[in-house]
Amino acid sequence: MSQKLTLTDLARQDARFTQARHLRIRDVLADVVQDSADLQGAHLNLRCGRSEWRGTPGRLDGEGTSSGPSPFHGWSESTLIYGLGLDLGETDVRATTSARLLAEVSEWPAGLVYTFRRSAEGVPHVSRRLNLSNFIDRLECDFLACLAAADLSVVRAHRLVAGGRMDVLRASPWWV
């Protein structure tokens, strides 16, 4: 089945697309389309003139694409927020404990979880991107509580909720 949506229709599913112009100026629209495809479980093709951005659910599952690691690997938390447009619009980040974050995301039918480890510079960087729609990634998410001693410093999770709004959870320090 295929469905053609206007940008306004797509924005009802994922409110970040109300800021498509800003995302395009930032040159992050491709990453947002992929993120949204994973969250919605839908193949997305966004066209604007001669430009086209595609998102395929699960394309980045595991260790990335066939051509290399995930484009998010090594990003700082602020770069991830900027690169996925999570700073645009009405995105509320709920700070929580690691136990509560894990309990809540285990109930989500879909969502993405990003783990951050401290780098040599001391700044946390993305170490894993887990897609809750993927059985193996969901299983790995169940074991995150065991990683406190492995220098896991921050965990962020996000999903789409009613009206295309983003629901974001953040736990840091992780072991608390």
PDB file of C-alpha atoms in Angstrom:
ATOM      1  CA  MET A   1       0.000   0.000   0.000  1.00  0.00           C
ATOM      2  CA  SER A   2       1.236   3.483  -0.794  1.00  0.00           C
ATOM      3  CA  GLN A   3      -0.183   6.792   0.273  1.00  0.00           C
ATOM      4  CA  LYS A   4       0.736  10.239  -0.985  1.00  0.00           C
ATOM      5  CA  LEU A   5       0.784  12.908   1.711  1.00  0.00           C
ATOM      6  CA  THR A   6       1.343  16.618   1.584  1.00  0.00           C
ATOM      7  CA  LEU A   7       3.950  18.114   3.895  1.00  0.00           C
ATOM      8  CA  THR A   8       1.053  19.321   6.079  1.00  0.00           C
ATOM      9  CA  ASP A   9      -0.314  15.764   6.285  1.00  0.00           C
ATOM     10  CA  LEU A  10       3.137  14.425   7.175  1.00  0.00           C
ATOM     11  CA  ALA A  11       3.492  17.113   9.855  1.00  0.00           C
ATOM     12  CA  ARG A  12       0.338  15.750  11.514  1.00  0.00           C
ATOM     13  CA  GLN A  13       2.184  12.438  11.897  1.00  0.00           C
ATOM     14  CA  ASP A  14       5.503  14.031  12.938  1.00  0.00           C
ATOM     15  CA  ALA A  15       5.369  17.689  13.973  1.00  0.00           C
ATOM     16  CA  ARG A  16       9.066  18.209  13.162  1.00  0.00           C
ATOM     17  CA  PHE A  17       8.044  18.498   9.518  1.00  0.00           C
ATOM     18  CA  THR A  18       6.300  21.801  10.284  1.00  0.00           C
ATOM     19  CA  GLN A  19       9.904  23.047  10.445  1.00  0.00           C
ATOM     20  CA  ALA A  20      11.007  21.361   7.187  1.00  0.00           C
ATOM     21  CA  ARG A  21      12.481  24.617   5.878  1.00  0.00           C
ATOM     22  CA  HIS A  22      14.699  24.958   8.975  1.00  0.00           C
ATOM     23  CA  LEU A  23      15.686  21.284   8.809  1.00  0.00           C
ATOM     24  CA  ARG A  24      16.661  21.735   5.169  1.00  0.00           C
ATOM     25  CA  ILE A  25      18.730  24.840   5.979  1.00  0.00           C
ATOM     26  CA  ARG A  26      20.489  22.841   8.710  1.00  0.00           C
ATOM     27  CA  ASP A  27      21.136  20.082   6.152  1.00  0.00           C
ATOM     28  CA  VAL A  28      19.645  17.474   8.502  1.00  0.00           C
ATOM     29  CA  LEU A  29      16.411  16.670   6.681  1.00  0.00           C
ATOM     30  CA  ALA A  30      17.704  13.253   5.555  1.00  0.00           C
ATOM     31  CA  ASP A  31      18.399  12.223   9.171  1.00  0.00           C
ATOM     32  CA  VAL A  32      14.987  13.465  10.344  1.00  0.00           C
ATOM     33  CA  VAL A  33      13.215  11.593   7.529  1.00  0.00           C
ATOM     34  CA  GLN A  34      15.055   8.376   8.516  1.00  0.00           C
ATOM     35  CA  ASP A  35      14.284   8.942  12.213  1.00  0.00           C
ATOM     36  CA  SER A  36      10.612   9.529  11.401  1.00  0.00           C
ATOM     37  CA  ALA A  37      10.458   6.442   9.165  1.00  0.00           C
ATOM     38  CA  ASP A  38      11.701   4.320  12.070  1.00  0.00           C
ATOM     39  CA  LEU A  39       9.265   5.909  14.514  1.00  0.00           C
ATOM     40  CA  GLN A  40       6.289   5.514  12.181  1.00  0.00           C
ATOM     41  CA  GLY A  41       7.281   2.144  10.749  1.00  0.00           C
ATOM     42  CA  ALA A  42       6.689   3.540   7.277  1.00  0.00           C
ATOM     43  CA  HIS A  43       8.745   4.111   4.141  1.00  0.00           C
ATOM     44  CA  LEU A  44       8.959   7.860   3.595  1.00  0.00           C
ATOM     45  CA  ASN A  45       9.882   9.749   0.436  1.00  0.00           C
ATOM     46  CA  LEU A  46       9.872  13.513   0.866  1.00  0.00           C
ATOM     47  CA  ARG A  47      10.166  15.500  -2.348  1.00  0.00           C
ATOM     48  CA  CYS A  48      10.741  19.200  -2.785  1.00  0.00           C
ATOM     49  CA  GLY A  49      11.442  20.254  -6.347  1.00  0.00           C
ATOM     50  CA  ARG A  50      14.288  18.077  -7.608  1.00  0.00           C
ATOM     51  CA  SER A  51      15.428  17.119  -4.118  1.00  0.00           C
ATOM     52  CA  GLU A  52      14.296  13.911  -2.452  1.00  0.00           C
ATOM     53  CA  TRP A  53      14.886  12.416   1.004  1.00  0.00           C
ATOM     54  CA  ARG A  54      14.094   8.786   1.798  1.00  0.00           C
ATOM     55  CA  GLY A  55      13.566   6.944   5.044  1.00  0.00           C
ATOM     56  CA  THR A  56      13.285   3.168   5.316  1.00  0.00           C
ATOM     57  CA  PRO A  57      12.226   1.582   8.613  1.00  0.00           C
ATOM     58  CA  GLY A  58      15.068  -0.446  10.096  1.00  0.00           C
ATOM     59  CA  ARG A  59      17.717   0.731   7.624  1.00  0.00           C
ATOM     60  CA  LEU A  60      20.045   1.745  10.467  1.00  0.00           C
ATOM     61  CA  ASP A  61      19.253  -1.171  12.785  1.00  0.00           C
ATOM     62  CA  GLY A  62      22.202  -3.134  14.081  1.00  0.00           C
ATOM     63  CA  GLU A  63      25.572  -1.513  13.526  1.00  0.00           C
ATOM     64  CA  GLY A  64      24.414   0.860  10.800  1.00  0.00           C
ATOM     65  CA  THR A  65      24.103   0.537   7.071  1.00  0.00           C
ATOM     66  CA  SER A  66      25.933  -1.863   4.824  1.00  0.00           C
ATOM     67  CA  SER A  67      28.286   0.982   3.904  1.00  0.00           C
ATOM     68  CA  GLY A  68      29.400   1.766   7.463  1.00  0.00           C
ATOM     69  CA  PRO A  69      28.398   2.800  10.953  1.00  0.00           C
ATOM     70  CA  SER A  70      25.243   4.692  11.832  1.00  0.00           C
ATOM     71  CA  PRO A  71      25.422   8.375  10.924  1.00  0.00           C
ATOM     72  CA  PHE A  72      24.638   9.192  14.571  1.00  0.00           C
ATOM     73  CA  HIS A  73      27.574   7.248  16.008  1.00  0.00           C
ATOM     74  CA  GLY A  74      29.928   9.591  17.843  1.00  0.00           C
ATOM     75  CA  TRP A  75      27.538  12.548  17.947  1.00  0.00           C
ATOM     76  CA  SER A  76      27.326  14.516  21.193  1.00  0.00           C
ATOM     77  CA  GLU A  77      23.944  14.888  22.839  1.00  0.00           C
ATOM     78  CA  SER A  78      23.586  18.486  21.642  1.00  0.00           C
ATOM     79  CA  THR A  79      24.488  17.444  18.071  1.00  0.00           C
ATOM     80  CA  LEU A  80      21.857  14.685  18.191  1.00  0.00           C
ATOM     81  CA  ILE A  81      19.200  17.112  19.423  1.00  0.00           C
ATOM     82  CA  TYR A  82      20.100  19.615  16.688  1.00  0.00           C
ATOM     83  CA  GLY A  83      20.504  16.972  13.979  1.00  0.00           C
ATOM     84  CA  LEU A  84      17.113  15.378  14.624  1.00  0.00           C
ATOM     85  CA  GLY A  85      15.285  18.677  15.047  1.00  0.00           C
ATOM     86  CA  LEU A  86      14.377  17.838  18.626  1.00  0.00           C
ATOM     87  CA  ASP A  87      15.024  21.464  19.586  1.00  0.00           C
ATOM     88  CA  LEU A  88      12.392  22.804  17.189  1.00  0.00           C
ATOM     89  CA  GLY A  89       8.777  23.103  18.192  1.00  0.00           C
ATOM     90  CA  GLU A  90       7.222  21.895  21.393  1.00  0.00           C
ATOM     91  CA  THR A  91       9.420  19.035  22.547  1.00  0.00           C
ATOM     92  CA  ASP A  92       9.400  18.412  26.272  1.00  0.00           C
ATOM     93  CA  VAL A  93      12.218  16.328  27.692  1.00  0.00           C
ATOM     94  CA  ARG A  94      11.264  14.415  30.816  1.00  0.00           C
ATOM     95  CA  ALA A  95      14.208  13.766  33.114  1.00  0.00           C
ATOM     96  CA  THR A  96      13.848  10.453  34.890  1.00  0.00           C
ATOM     97  CA  THR A  97      15.768   7.657  36.558  1.00  0.00           C
ATOM     98  CA  SER A  98      17.274   4.821  34.548  1.00  0.00           C
ATOM     99  CA  ALA A  99      14.884   2.272  36.072  1.00  0.00           C
ATOM    100  CA  ARG A 100      11.850   4.393  35.198  1.00  0.00           C
ATOM    101  CA  LEU A 101      13.131   5.057  31.674  1.00  0.00           C
ATOM    102  CA  LEU A 102      13.616   1.331  31.040  1.00  0.00           C
ATOM    103  CA  ALA A 103      10.206   0.488  32.489  1.00  0.00           C
ATOM    104  CA  GLU A 104       8.466   3.100  30.366  1.00  0.00           C
ATOM    105  CA  VAL A 105      10.186   2.328  27.057  1.00  0.00           C
ATOM    106  CA  SER A 106       9.491  -1.377  27.532  1.00  0.00           C
ATOM    107  CA  GLU A 107       5.803  -0.456  27.101  1.00  0.00           C
ATOM    108  CA  TRP A 108       6.346   1.621  23.952  1.00  0.00           C
ATOM    109  CA  PRO A 109       5.345  -0.175  20.737  1.00  0.00           C
ATOM    110  CA  ALA A 110       7.898   1.915  18.804  1.00  0.00           C
ATOM    111  CA  GLY A 111      10.622   4.396  19.612  1.00  0.00           C
ATOM    112  CA  LEU A 112      14.352   4.998  19.495  1.00  0.00           C
ATOM    113  CA  VAL A 113      16.852   4.773  22.337  1.00  0.00           C
ATOM    114  CA  TYR A 114      20.271   6.421  22.167  1.00  0.00           C
ATOM    115  CA  THR A 115      23.016   5.478  24.604  1.00  0.00           C
ATOM    116  CA  PHE A 116      25.907   7.814  25.325  1.00  0.00           C
ATOM    117  CA  ARG A 117      29.362   6.900  26.617  1.00  0.00           C
ATOM    118  CA  ARG A 118      32.019   9.299  27.823  1.00  0.00           C
ATOM    119  CA  SER A 119      34.728   9.979  25.264  1.00  0.00           C
ATOM    120  CA  ALA A 120      38.399  10.653  25.970  1.00  0.00           C
ATOM    121  CA  GLU A 121      37.490  14.360  26.165  1.00  0.00           C
ATOM    122  CA  GLY A 122      34.890  13.552  28.844  1.00  0.00           C
ATOM    123  CA  VAL A 123      31.916  14.556  26.678  1.00  0.00           C
ATOM    124  CA  PRO A 124      29.270  11.832  26.202  1.00  0.00           C
ATOM    125  CA  HIS A 125      28.850  10.660  22.586  1.00  0.00           C
ATOM    126  CA  VAL A 126      26.312   8.335  20.962  1.00  0.00           C
ATOM    127  CA  SER A 127      27.502   4.758  21.287  1.00  0.00           C
ATOM    128  CA  ARG A 128      24.324   2.885  20.264  1.00  0.00           C
ATOM    129  CA  ARG A 129      21.031   3.589  18.546  1.00  0.00           C
ATOM    130  CA  LEU A 130      18.364   1.055  19.439  1.00  0.00           C
ATOM    131  CA  ASN A 131      15.144   0.779  17.444  1.00  0.00           C
ATOM    132  CA  LEU A 132      12.348  -0.565  19.662  1.00  0.00           C
ATOM    133  CA  SER A 133      10.592  -1.956  16.572  1.00  0.00           C
ATOM    134  CA  ASN A 134      13.506  -4.357  16.111  1.00  0.00           C
ATOM    135  CA  PHE A 135      13.406  -7.507  18.270  1.00  0.00           C
ATOM    136  CA  ILE A 136      17.196  -7.668  18.787  1.00  0.00           C
ATOM    137  CA  ASP A 137      17.464  -3.958  19.648  1.00  0.00           C
ATOM    138  CA  ARG A 138      14.536  -4.272  22.072  1.00  0.00           C
ATOM    139  CA  LEU A 139      16.254  -7.242  23.711  1.00  0.00           C
ATOM    140  CA  GLU A 140      19.477  -5.232  24.030  1.00  0.00           C
ATOM    141  CA  CYS A 141      17.504  -2.382  25.607  1.00  0.00           C
ATOM    142  CA  ASP A 142      16.320  -4.815  28.288  1.00  0.00           C
ATOM    143  CA  PHE A 143      19.954  -5.328  29.295  1.00  0.00           C
ATOM    144  CA  LEU A 144      20.885  -1.634  29.562  1.00  0.00           C
ATOM    145  CA  ALA A 145      20.549  -1.692  33.345  1.00  0.00           C
ATOM    146  CA  CYS A 146      23.623  -3.933  33.474  1.00  0.00           C
ATOM    147  CA  LEU A 147      25.765  -1.330  31.696  1.00  0.00           C
ATOM    148  CA  ALA A 148      26.182   1.189  34.526  1.00  0.00           C
ATOM    149  CA  ALA A 149      29.718   0.038  35.192  1.00  0.00           C
ATOM    150  CA  ALA A 150      30.580   0.200  31.489  1.00  0.00           C
ATOM    151  CA  ASP A 151      30.739   4.028  31.501  1.00  0.00           C
ATOM    152  CA  LEU A 152      27.247   4.542  30.095  1.00  0.00           C
ATOM    153  CA  SER A 153      26.525   8.115  31.111  1.00  0.00           C
ATOM    154  CA  VAL A 154      23.292   9.223  29.395  1.00  0.00           C
ATOM    155  CA  VAL A 155      20.343   7.456  27.780  1.00  0.00           C
ATOM    156  CA  ARG A 156      17.753   9.294  25.681  1.00  0.00           C
ATOM    157  CA  ALA A 157      14.597   7.777  24.241  1.00  0.00           C
ATOM    158  CA  HIS A 158      11.987   9.342  21.987  1.00  0.00           C
ATOM    159  CA  ARG A 159       8.781   8.398  20.248  1.00  0.00           C
ATOM    160  CA  LEU A 160       5.878  10.022  18.436  1.00  0.00           C
ATOM    161  CA  VAL A 161       2.600  10.517  20.305  1.00  0.00           C
ATOM    162  CA  ALA A 162      -0.811  11.960  19.389  1.00  0.00           C
ATOM    163  CA  GLY A 163      -0.711  14.954  17.093  1.00  0.00           C
ATOM    164  CA  GLY A 164       2.817  14.146  15.917  1.00  0.00           C
ATOM    165  CA  ARG A 165       4.364  15.480  19.117  1.00  0.00           C
ATOM    166  CA  MET A 166       7.632  14.050  20.345  1.00  0.00           C
ATOM    167  CA  ASP A 167       7.804  12.318  23.742  1.00  0.00           C
ATOM    168  CA  VAL A 168      11.396  12.356  25.027  1.00  0.00           C
ATOM    169  CA  LEU A 169      12.870  10.686  28.115  1.00  0.00           C
ATOM    170  CA  ARG A 170      16.383  11.283  29.444  1.00  0.00           C
ATOM    171  CA  ALA A 171      18.246   9.522  32.263  1.00  0.00           C
ATOM    172  CA  SER A 172      21.588  10.789  33.574  1.00  0.00           C
ATOM    173  CA  PRO A 173      23.652   9.858  35.391  1.00  0.00           C
ATOM    174  CA  TRP A 174      22.633   6.486  34.075  1.00  0.00           C
ATOM    175  CA  TRP A 175      23.101   4.335  37.159  1.00  0.00           C
ATOM    176  CA  VAL A 176      20.885   6.503  39.417  1.00  0.00           C
TER     177      VAL A 176
END
